[in-house]
PDB file of C-alpha atoms in Angstrom:
ATOM      1  CA  MET F   5       0.028   0.009  -0.024  1.00 45.00           C
ATOM      2  CA  ASP F   6       2.902   2.413   0.808  1.00 50.00           C
ATOM      3  CA  ARG F   7       4.549   1.719  -2.532  1.00 48.00           C
ATOM      4  CA  HIS F   8       1.222   2.223  -4.282  1.00 48.00           C
ATOM      5  CA  ARG F   9       0.687   5.582  -2.447  1.00 49.00           C
ATOM      6  CA  SER F  10       4.115   6.843  -3.417  1.00 47.00           C
ATOM      7  CA  LEU F  11       3.379   6.223  -7.105  1.00 46.00           C
ATOM      8  CA  TYR F  12       0.546   8.718  -7.326  1.00 48.00           C
ATOM      9  CA  LYS F  13       1.335  11.235  -4.630  1.00 52.00           C
ATOM     10  CA  GLY F  14       0.327  14.666  -5.920  1.00 51.00           C
ATOM     11  CA  THR F  15      -1.034  13.321  -9.269  1.00 62.00           C
ATOM     12  CA  THR F  16      -4.307  12.096 -10.647  1.00 68.00           C
ATOM     13  CA  PRO F  17      -4.357   8.255 -10.452  1.00 74.00           C
ATOM     14  CA  PRO F  18      -4.309   6.687 -13.935  1.00 78.00           C
ATOM     15  CA  TRP F  19      -7.223   4.455 -13.074  1.00 83.00           C
ATOM     16  CA  LYS F  20      -9.559   7.355 -12.216  1.00 85.00           C
ATOM     17  CA  GLU F  21     -11.472   7.788 -15.464  1.00 88.00           C
ATOM     18  CA  THR F  22     -11.674   4.033 -16.167  1.00 89.00           C
ATOM     19  CA  PHE F  23     -13.006   3.374 -12.670  1.00 90.00           C
ATOM     20  CA  ARG F  24     -15.405   6.319 -12.801  1.00 90.00           C
ATOM     21  CA  LYS F  25     -16.894   5.447 -16.193  1.00 92.00           C
ATOM     22  CA  ARG F  26     -17.331   1.744 -15.168  1.00 92.00           C
ATOM     23  CA  CYS F  27     -19.046   2.735 -12.005  1.00 92.00           C
ATOM     24  CA  VAL F  28     -21.359   5.141 -13.813  1.00 92.00           C
ATOM     25  CA  ASP F  29     -22.246   2.567 -16.451  1.00 92.00           C
ATOM     26  CA  ARG F  30     -22.828  -0.104 -13.786  1.00 91.00           C
ATOM     27  CA  LEU F  31     -25.146   2.143 -11.798  1.00 91.00           C
ATOM     28  CA  LYS F  32     -27.165   2.992 -14.960  1.00 89.00           C
ATOM     29  CA  ASN F  33     -27.433  -0.711 -15.836  1.00 90.00           C
ATOM     30  CA  SER F  34     -28.464  -1.484 -12.241  1.00 88.00           C
ATOM     31  CA  ARG F  35     -31.427   0.937 -12.249  1.00 88.00           C
ATOM     32  CA  SER F  36     -33.928  -1.915 -11.868  1.00 87.00           C
ATOM     33  CA  LYS F  37     -32.057  -3.324  -8.970  1.00 88.00           C
ATOM     34  CA  LEU F  38     -31.852   0.176  -7.452  1.00 89.00           C
ATOM     35  CA  LEU F  39     -35.559   0.797  -7.685  1.00 88.00           C
ATOM     36  CA  ASP F  40     -36.441  -2.660  -6.461  1.00 87.00           C
ATOM     37  CA  ARG F  41     -34.384  -2.094  -3.288  1.00 88.00           C
ATOM     38  CA  TYR F  42     -35.833   1.385  -2.962  1.00 88.00           C
ATOM     39  CA  ARG F  43     -39.357   0.049  -3.187  1.00 85.00           C
ATOM     40  CA  GLN F  44     -38.517  -2.673  -0.611  1.00 84.00           C
ATOM     41  CA  MET F  45     -37.536   0.040   1.808  1.00 80.00           C
ATOM     42  CA  GLY F  46     -41.195   1.031   1.888  1.00 68.00           C
ATOM     43  CA  GLU F  47     -42.006   3.408   4.733  1.00 48.00           C
ATOM     44  CA  ASP F  48     -38.561   3.255   6.268  1.00 53.00           C
ATOM     45  CA  GLN F  49     -38.318   7.008   6.174  1.00 48.00           C
ATOM     46  CA  PRO F  50     -35.207   7.380   8.447  1.00 44.00           C
ATOM     47  CA  ARG F  51     -33.241   5.099   6.115  1.00 45.00           C
ATOM     48  CA  ARG F  52     -34.500   6.847   2.986  1.00 48.00           C
ATOM     49  CA  SER F  53     -33.608  10.346   4.270  1.00 47.00           C
ATOM     50  CA  SER F  54     -30.284   9.509   5.967  1.00 48.00           C
ATOM     51  CA  GLY F  55     -28.290  10.172   2.811  1.00 54.00           C
ATOM     52  CA  ALA F  56     -26.867   6.632   2.800  1.00 63.00           C
ATOM     53  CA  SER F  57     -26.539   5.011  -0.552  1.00 75.00           C
ATOM     54  CA  ILE F  58     -28.674   2.119  -1.763  1.00 83.00           C
ATOM     55  CA  ILE F  59     -26.359   0.423  -4.202  1.00 87.00           C
ATOM     56  CA  VAL F  60     -23.460   2.907  -4.724  1.00 89.00           C
ATOM     57  CA  GLN F  61     -21.187   1.104  -2.278  1.00 87.00           C
ATOM     58  CA  GLU F  62     -21.848  -2.183  -3.992  1.00 89.00           C
ATOM     59  CA  VAL F  63     -21.263  -0.721  -7.411  1.00 90.00           C
ATOM     60  CA  MET F  64     -17.877   0.729  -6.349  1.00 90.00           C
ATOM     61  CA  GLU F  65     -16.760  -2.434  -4.546  1.00 88.00           C
ATOM     62  CA  GLU F  66     -17.589  -4.640  -7.621  1.00 89.00           C
ATOM     63  CA  GLU F  67     -15.887  -2.333 -10.085  1.00 89.00           C
ATOM     64  CA  TRP F  68     -12.768  -1.987  -7.869  1.00 87.00           C
ATOM     65  CA  SER F  69     -12.529  -5.779  -7.699  1.00 87.00           C
ATOM     66  CA  VAL F  70     -12.674  -5.930 -11.526  1.00 88.00           C
ATOM     67  CA  LEU F  71     -10.017  -3.245 -11.777  1.00 85.00           C
ATOM     68  CA  GLN F  72      -7.804  -5.065  -9.249  1.00 83.00           C
ATOM     69  CA  SER F  73      -8.143  -8.320 -11.180  1.00 84.00           C
ATOM     70  CA  GLU F  74      -6.874  -6.537 -14.228  1.00 84.00           C
ATOM     71  CA  ASP F  75      -3.996  -4.772 -12.521  1.00 76.00           C
ATOM     72  CA  GLN F  76      -2.343  -6.695  -9.687  1.00 71.00           C
ATOM     73  CA  SER F  77      -0.645  -3.491  -8.490  1.00 69.00           C
ATOM     74  CA  MET F  78      -3.998  -2.061  -7.396  1.00 70.00           C
ATOM     75  CA  PRO F  79      -4.442  -2.408  -3.604  1.00 67.00           C
ATOM     76  CA  SER F  80      -7.285  -4.349  -1.982  1.00 66.00           C
ATOM     77  CA  LEU F  81      -9.204  -1.545  -0.349  1.00 61.00           C
ATOM     78  CA  TRP F  82     -12.322  -3.287   0.847  1.00 56.00           C
ATOM     79  CA  GLY F  83     -12.411  -5.341   3.989  1.00 54.00           C
ATOM     80  CA  PRO F  84     -15.118  -6.603   6.310  1.00 52.00           C
ATOM     81  CA  ASP F  85     -16.211  -3.005   6.970  1.00 51.00           C
ATOM     82  CA  GLY F  86     -16.560  -2.112   3.246  1.00 50.00           C
ATOM     83  CA  MET F  87     -16.116   1.522   2.280  1.00 54.00           C
ATOM     84  CA  ALA F  88     -15.561   2.702   5.878  1.00 52.00           C
ATOM     85  CA  GLU F  89     -12.412   0.649   6.076  1.00 50.00           C
ATOM     86  CA  MET F  90     -11.371   1.835   2.508  1.00 54.00           C
ATOM     87  CA  PHE F  91     -11.525   5.491   3.582  1.00 54.00           C
ATOM     88  CA  SER F  92      -9.550   4.682   6.754  1.00 52.00           C
ATOM     89  CA  VAL F  93      -6.760   3.048   4.733  1.00 49.00           C
ATOM     90  CA  LEU F  94      -6.612   5.907   2.320  1.00 52.00           C
ATOM     91  CA  LYS F  95      -6.910   8.779   4.819  1.00 49.00           C
ATOM     92  CA  GLU F  96      -3.422  10.076   3.995  1.00 47.00           C
ATOM     93  CA  CYS F  97      -3.515   9.239   0.324  1.00 56.00           C
ATOM     94  CA  ASP F  98      -4.323  11.558  -2.539  1.00 65.00           C
ATOM     95  CA  GLU F  99      -6.498   8.835  -4.020  1.00 70.00           C
ATOM     96  CA  LEU F 100      -8.979   9.327  -1.234  1.00 77.00           C
ATOM     97  CA  ALA F 101     -10.144  12.606  -2.753  1.00 82.00           C
ATOM     98  CA  VAL F 102     -10.585  10.884  -6.091  1.00 84.00           C
ATOM     99  CA  LEU F 103     -12.626   8.067  -4.623  1.00 86.00           C
ATOM    100  CA  GLU F 104     -14.753  10.504  -2.631  1.00 87.00           C
ATOM    101  CA  GLU F 105     -15.356  12.565  -5.778  1.00 89.00           C
ATOM    102  CA  ILE F 106     -16.463   9.426  -7.629  1.00 90.00           C
ATOM    103  CA  HIS F 107     -18.606   8.350  -4.656  1.00 90.00           C
ATOM    104  CA  GLN F 108     -20.359  11.730  -4.526  1.00 91.00           C
ATOM    105  CA  GLU F 109     -20.966  11.675  -8.335  1.00 92.00           C
ATOM    106  CA  LEU F 110     -22.606   8.222  -8.024  1.00 92.00           C
ATOM    107  CA  MET F 111     -24.639   9.278  -5.037  1.00 92.00           C
ATOM    108  CA  SER F 112     -25.927  12.186  -7.040  1.00 92.00           C
ATOM    109  CA  GLN F 113     -26.869   9.982  -9.894  1.00 91.00           C
ATOM    110  CA  GLU F 114     -28.567   7.464  -7.599  1.00 92.00           C
ATOM    111  CA  MET F 115     -30.645  10.259  -6.132  1.00 91.00           C
ATOM    112  CA  SER F 116     -31.561  11.578  -9.615  1.00 90.00           C
ATOM    113  CA  ILE F 117     -32.839   8.104 -10.632  1.00 90.00           C
ATOM    114  CA  ILE F 118     -34.957   7.850  -7.434  1.00 89.00           C
ATOM    115  CA  GLU F 119     -36.303  11.436  -7.830  1.00 89.00           C
ATOM    116  CA  GLU F 120     -37.240  10.735 -11.511  1.00 88.00           C
ATOM    117  CA  TYR F 121     -38.932   7.478 -10.380  1.00 88.00           C
ATOM    118  CA  GLU F 122     -40.884   9.381  -7.701  1.00 88.00           C
ATOM    119  CA  ARG F 123     -42.018  11.968 -10.284  1.00 86.00           C
ATOM    120  CA  ASN F 124     -43.231   9.290 -12.636  1.00 84.00           C
ATOM    121  CA  LEU F 125     -44.906   7.423  -9.816  1.00 84.00           C
ATOM    122  CA  GLN F 126     -46.723  10.556  -8.941  1.00 84.00           C
ATOM    123  CA  PHE F 127     -47.796  10.966 -12.559  1.00 80.00           C
ATOM    124  CA  GLU F 128     -49.173   7.422 -12.503  1.00 78.00           C
ATOM    125  CA  GLN F 129     -51.064   8.061  -9.245  1.00 79.00           C
ATOM    126  CA  GLN F 130     -52.420  11.323 -10.578  1.00 75.00           C
ATOM    127  CA  TYR F 131     -53.537   9.700 -13.783  1.00 72.00           C
ATOM    128  CA  ILE F 132     -55.323   6.878 -11.922  1.00 71.00           C
ATOM    129  CA  SER F 133     -56.857   9.333  -9.577  1.00 70.00           C
ATOM    130  CA  SER F 134     -58.114  11.486 -12.533  1.00 64.00           C
ATOM    131  CA  VAL F 135     -59.681   8.360 -14.028  1.00 62.00           C
ATOM    132  CA  VAL F 136     -61.451   7.520 -10.821  1.00 62.00           C
ATOM    133  CA  GLU F 137     -62.486  11.077 -10.061  1.00 59.00           C
ATOM    134  CA  GLY F 138     -63.535  11.664 -13.656  1.00 54.00           C
ATOM    135  CA  MET F 139     -65.942   8.789 -13.695  1.00 52.00           C
ATOM    136  CA  ASP F 140     -69.485  10.151 -13.971  1.00 49.00           C
ATOM    137  CA  GLU F 141     -72.005   7.416 -14.355  1.00 53.00           C
ATOM    138  CA  MET F 142     -69.154   5.030 -15.253  1.00 58.00           C
ATOM    139  CA  HIS F 143     -67.494   7.496 -17.660  1.00 70.00           C
ATOM    140  CA  ILE F 144     -63.664   7.717 -17.970  1.00 84.00           C
ATOM    141  CA  ILE F 145     -61.501  10.650 -18.789  1.00 87.00           C
ATOM    142  CA  CYS F 146     -60.141  10.446 -22.311  1.00 90.00           C
ATOM    143  CA  PRO F 147     -56.475   9.397 -22.265  1.00 89.00           C
ATOM    144  CA  ILE F 148     -55.859  11.429 -25.415  1.00 90.00           C
ATOM    145  CA  CYS F 149     -57.131  14.918 -24.454  1.00 89.00           C
ATOM    146  CA  HIS F 150     -57.394  14.453 -20.671  1.00 87.00           C
ATOM    147  CA  MET F 151     -60.410  16.748 -20.739  1.00 89.00           C
ATOM    148  CA  ASN F 152     -63.642  14.973 -21.785  1.00 89.00           C
ATOM    149  CA  ASN F 153     -65.453  11.937 -20.527  1.00 88.00           C
ATOM    150  CA  LEU F 154     -65.470   9.036 -22.938  1.00 88.00           C
ATOM    151  CA  THR F 155     -68.648   7.674 -24.360  1.00 87.00           C
ATOM    152  CA  ILE F 156     -68.517   3.899 -23.854  1.00 85.00           C
ATOM    153  CA  ASN F 157     -71.098   1.442 -25.157  1.00 82.00           C
ATOM    154  CA  SER F 158     -71.226  -1.980 -26.633  1.00 79.00           C
ATOM    155  CA  TYR F 159     -70.365  -0.696 -30.088  1.00 83.00           C
ATOM    156  CA  PHE F 160     -67.699   1.972 -29.745  1.00 87.00           C
ATOM    157  CA  ILE F 161     -65.626   4.290 -27.551  1.00 89.00           C
ATOM    158  CA  SER F 162     -65.632   8.028 -28.526  1.00 89.00           C
ATOM    159  CA  CYS F 163     -64.611  11.355 -27.326  1.00 91.00           C
ATOM    160  CA  PRO F 164     -65.473  14.962 -28.611  1.00 91.00           C
ATOM    161  CA  CYS F 165     -61.708  15.399 -29.223  1.00 90.00           C
ATOM    162  CA  GLY F 166     -61.970  13.015 -32.161  1.00 88.00           C
ATOM    163  CA  LEU F 167     -61.171   9.711 -30.582  1.00 89.00           C
ATOM    164  CA  TYR F 168     -63.332   6.885 -32.037  1.00 89.00           C
ATOM    165  CA  ILE F 169     -62.683   3.172 -31.637  1.00 88.00           C
ATOM    166  CA  ASN F 170     -65.041   0.471 -32.790  1.00 86.00           C
ATOM    167  CA  THR F 171     -65.442  -2.055 -29.904  1.00 84.00           C
ATOM    168  CA  LYS F 172     -68.242  -4.217 -31.313  1.00 81.00           C
ATOM    169  CA  LYS F 173     -67.994  -7.863 -30.062  1.00 77.00           C
ATOM    170  CA  GLN F 174     -65.108  -6.916 -27.692  1.00 81.00           C
ATOM    171  CA  ASN F 175     -67.255  -6.590 -24.574  1.00 81.00           C
ATOM    172  CA  ILE F 176     -65.444  -3.352 -23.490  1.00 83.00           C
ATOM    173  CA  THR F 177     -67.083  -1.969 -20.384  1.00 84.00           C
ATOM    174  CA  PRO F 178     -65.834   1.098 -18.400  1.00 85.00           C
ATOM    175  CA  ASP F 179     -64.309  -1.230 -15.786  1.00 85.00           C
ATOM    176  CA  VAL F 180     -62.482  -3.213 -18.440  1.00 87.00           C
ATOM    177  CA  LEU F 181     -61.182  -0.067 -20.143  1.00 87.00           C
ATOM    178  CA  GLN F 182     -60.071   1.453 -16.836  1.00 86.00           C
ATOM    179  CA  HIS F 183     -58.172  -1.776 -16.028  1.00 88.00           C
ATOM    180  CA  LEU F 184     -56.438  -1.792 -19.439  1.00 88.00           C
ATOM    181  CA  LEU F 185     -55.325   1.814 -19.146  1.00 88.00           C
ATOM    182  CA  GLU F 186     -54.006   1.368 -15.595  1.00 87.00           C
ATOM    183  CA  SER F 187     -52.221  -1.934 -16.324  1.00 89.00           C
ATOM    184  CA  ARG F 188     -50.453  -0.462 -19.394  1.00 89.00           C
ATOM    185  CA  VAL F 189     -49.213   2.596 -17.443  1.00 87.00           C
ATOM    186  CA  SER F 190     -47.955   0.342 -14.618  1.00 87.00           C
ATOM    187  CA  GLU F 191     -46.331  -2.037 -17.081  1.00 87.00           C
ATOM    188  CA  HIS F 192     -44.319   0.819 -18.629  1.00 85.00           C
ATOM    189  CA  MET F 193     -43.441   2.098 -15.145  1.00 83.00           C
ATOM    190  CA  GLU F 194     -41.550  -1.082 -14.326  1.00 82.00           C
ATOM    191  CA  ASP F 195     -38.800  -0.319 -16.814  1.00 81.00           C
ATOM    192  CA  CYS F 196     -38.856   3.407 -17.587  1.00 82.00           C
ATOM    193  CA  LEU F 197     -39.118   6.609 -15.612  1.00 79.00           C
ATOM    194  CA  HIS F 198     -40.481   8.836 -18.329  1.00 83.00           C
ATOM    195  CA  ASN F 199     -44.134   9.616 -18.916  1.00 84.00           C
ATOM    196  CA  PRO F 200     -45.853   7.559 -21.671  1.00 88.00           C
ATOM    197  CA  VAL F 201     -48.451   9.074 -24.071  1.00 89.00           C
ATOM    198  CA  PHE F 202     -51.542   7.544 -25.559  1.00 90.00           C
ATOM    199  CA  SER F 203     -52.345   7.816 -29.270  1.00 89.00           C
ATOM    200  CA  VAL F 204     -54.592   6.376 -31.946  1.00 87.00           C
ATOM    201  CA  ALA F 205     -53.103   4.544 -34.861  1.00 84.00           C
ATOM    202  CA  PRO F 206     -54.792   3.279 -38.013  1.00 79.00           C
ATOM    203  CA  SER F 207     -55.490  -0.481 -37.916  1.00 66.00           C
ATOM    204  CA  THR F 208     -55.502  -3.104 -40.631  1.00 59.00           C
ATOM    205  CA  GLU F 209     -59.121  -3.571 -39.729  1.00 61.00           C
ATOM    206  CA  SER F 210     -61.944  -1.043 -39.840  1.00 61.00           C
ATOM    207  CA  SER F 211     -61.347   0.544 -36.510  1.00 69.00           C
ATOM    208  CA  PRO F 212     -58.224   2.507 -35.231  1.00 79.00           C
ATOM    209  CA  THR F 213     -56.193   1.068 -32.390  1.00 84.00           C
ATOM    210  CA  LEU F 214     -55.526   2.776 -29.051  1.00 88.00           C
ATOM    211  CA  LEU F 215     -51.760   2.736 -28.307  1.00 90.00           C
ATOM    212  CA  ILE F 216     -49.502   3.710 -25.369  1.00 90.00           C
ATOM    213  CA  SER F 217     -45.916   4.610 -26.220  1.00 91.00           C
ATOM    214  CA  CYS F 218     -42.773   6.214 -24.866  1.00 89.00           C
ATOM    215  CA  GLU F 219     -40.047   7.853 -26.961  1.00 88.00           C
ATOM    216  CA  ALA F 220     -37.506   7.560 -24.212  1.00 86.00           C
ATOM    217  CA  CYS F 221     -37.476   3.781 -23.997  1.00 87.00           C
ATOM    218  CA  ASP F 222     -39.219   2.826 -27.284  1.00 86.00           C
ATOM    219  CA  TYR F 223     -42.075   1.210 -25.362  1.00 88.00           C
ATOM    220  CA  LEU F 224     -45.066   0.483 -27.441  1.00 88.00           C
ATOM    221  CA  SER F 225     -48.094  -1.456 -26.515  1.00 88.00           C
ATOM    222  CA  VAL F 226     -51.731  -1.914 -27.674  1.00 87.00           C
ATOM    223  CA  VAL F 227     -54.413  -0.902 -25.194  1.00 86.00           C
ATOM    224  CA  LEU F 228     -57.311  -2.010 -27.302  1.00 81.00           C
TER     225      LEU F 228
END
């Protein structure tokens, strides 16, 4: 460790950018794992607001191990106490500032992912609430214009905004339509944090098709 410290004293460690980029990429690719753990925390508000990372430490540990396997001169920094022990070992080393810088960058990105997820979750909740609150004698707010109640009967679904879908022989009731809309929004939410949009596309048959899509993740699904 002393020999390793003397090599980079007063300089930027050559592994900095490689380690930083790998950590950033691993964190982005671990978004699903991050959000799964975040959801599992549930109402554990003290843990959620303490500023402690959810998977940043794990990401840094795994990428450091990979870096060390590629370069045997890299020190083994993690022990039983994880990052706490690492910072203790490097307390007099210039590399500590580099690792802390990367750690803070990852913490910021982790928080950004969570905040975006929370915004999208709020959008989903608001949409579902608007559907429920907008029901007047089993009417549902139009997913295209978000202004008018849909007309739903055994033959078609329509809206003054121009939406018209032939539903003859499909047995589409307001309850069925509400379930379809909610399930597609929730399905998209599992893999993407951006807000989806509804649209009508021409169909090979006589009636248009109601779609839900997202430009950010290329999600596309038929609602009915």
